[in-house]
Coordinates of C-alpha atoms in Angstrom, one line a residue:
X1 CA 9.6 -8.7 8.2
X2 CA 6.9 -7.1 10.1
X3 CA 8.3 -4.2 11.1
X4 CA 9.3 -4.0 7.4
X5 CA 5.5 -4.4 6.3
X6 CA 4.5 -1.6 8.9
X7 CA 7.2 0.9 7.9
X8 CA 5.8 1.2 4.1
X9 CA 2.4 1.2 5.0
X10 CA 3.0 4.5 5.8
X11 CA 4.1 6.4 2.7
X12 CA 2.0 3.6 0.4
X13 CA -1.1 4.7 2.6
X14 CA 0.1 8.4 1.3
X15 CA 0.4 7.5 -2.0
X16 CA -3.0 5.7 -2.5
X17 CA -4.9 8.5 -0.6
X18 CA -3.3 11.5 -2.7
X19 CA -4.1 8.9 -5.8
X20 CA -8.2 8.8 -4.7
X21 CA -7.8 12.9 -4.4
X22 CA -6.6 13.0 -8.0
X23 CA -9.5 10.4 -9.1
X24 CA -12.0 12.8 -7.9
X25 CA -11.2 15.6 -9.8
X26 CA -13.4 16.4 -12.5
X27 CA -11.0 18.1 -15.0
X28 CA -8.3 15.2 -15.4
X29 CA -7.9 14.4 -19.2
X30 CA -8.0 10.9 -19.7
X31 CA -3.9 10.4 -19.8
X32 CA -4.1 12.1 -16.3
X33 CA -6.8 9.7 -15.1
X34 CA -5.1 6.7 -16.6
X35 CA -2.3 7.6 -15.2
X36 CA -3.9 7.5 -11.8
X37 CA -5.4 4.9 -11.8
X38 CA -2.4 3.0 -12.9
X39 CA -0.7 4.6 -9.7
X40 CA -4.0 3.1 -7.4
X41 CA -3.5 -0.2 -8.8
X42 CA 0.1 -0.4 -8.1
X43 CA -0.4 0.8 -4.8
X44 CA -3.3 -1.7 -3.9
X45 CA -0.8 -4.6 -5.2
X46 CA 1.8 -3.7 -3.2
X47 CA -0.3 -3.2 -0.3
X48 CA -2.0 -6.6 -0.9
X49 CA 1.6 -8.1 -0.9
X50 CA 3.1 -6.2 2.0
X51 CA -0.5 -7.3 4.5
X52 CA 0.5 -11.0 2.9
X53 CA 3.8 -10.5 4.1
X54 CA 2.9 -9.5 7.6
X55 CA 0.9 -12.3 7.9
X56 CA 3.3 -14.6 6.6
X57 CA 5.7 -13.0 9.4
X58 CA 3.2 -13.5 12.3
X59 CA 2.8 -17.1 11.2
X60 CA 6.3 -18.0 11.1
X61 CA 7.0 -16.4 14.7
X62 CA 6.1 -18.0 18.2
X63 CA 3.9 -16.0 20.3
X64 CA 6.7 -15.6 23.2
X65 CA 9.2 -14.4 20.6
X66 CA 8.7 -10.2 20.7
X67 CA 12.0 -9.5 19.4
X68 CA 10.6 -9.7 15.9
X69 CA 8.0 -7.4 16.3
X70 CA 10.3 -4.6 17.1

């Protein structure tokens, strides 16, 4: 579950940094910044829930166990 967590960090930690980029443009109309911010909130959820998840993981495995971790 862990290593499940980790592997969409990865793209989600794209999509929320492209989604502060878009934020900070000046010229968005407000659909466009709407829009955007919709996509930010999303992202922020699901990283909220994936972090819970992790945790939960760590929790639920004994320390010695590594094979989880993988």
């Amino acid at each position: 579950m862990a290593h499940l967590a980790h592997e969409l960090r990865t793209p989600l930690t794209s999509i929320l940094g492209f989604s502060e980029i878009l934020l900070g443009q000046e010229q968005l109309t407000d659909a466009q910044r709407n829009f955007c911010e919709r996509i930010q909130n999303s992202a922020q959820q699901l990283q909220r829930t994936l972090n819970h998840m992790a945790d939960l993981s760590r929790m639920d495995t004994p320390s010695g166990d590594k094979s989880s971790s993988r």
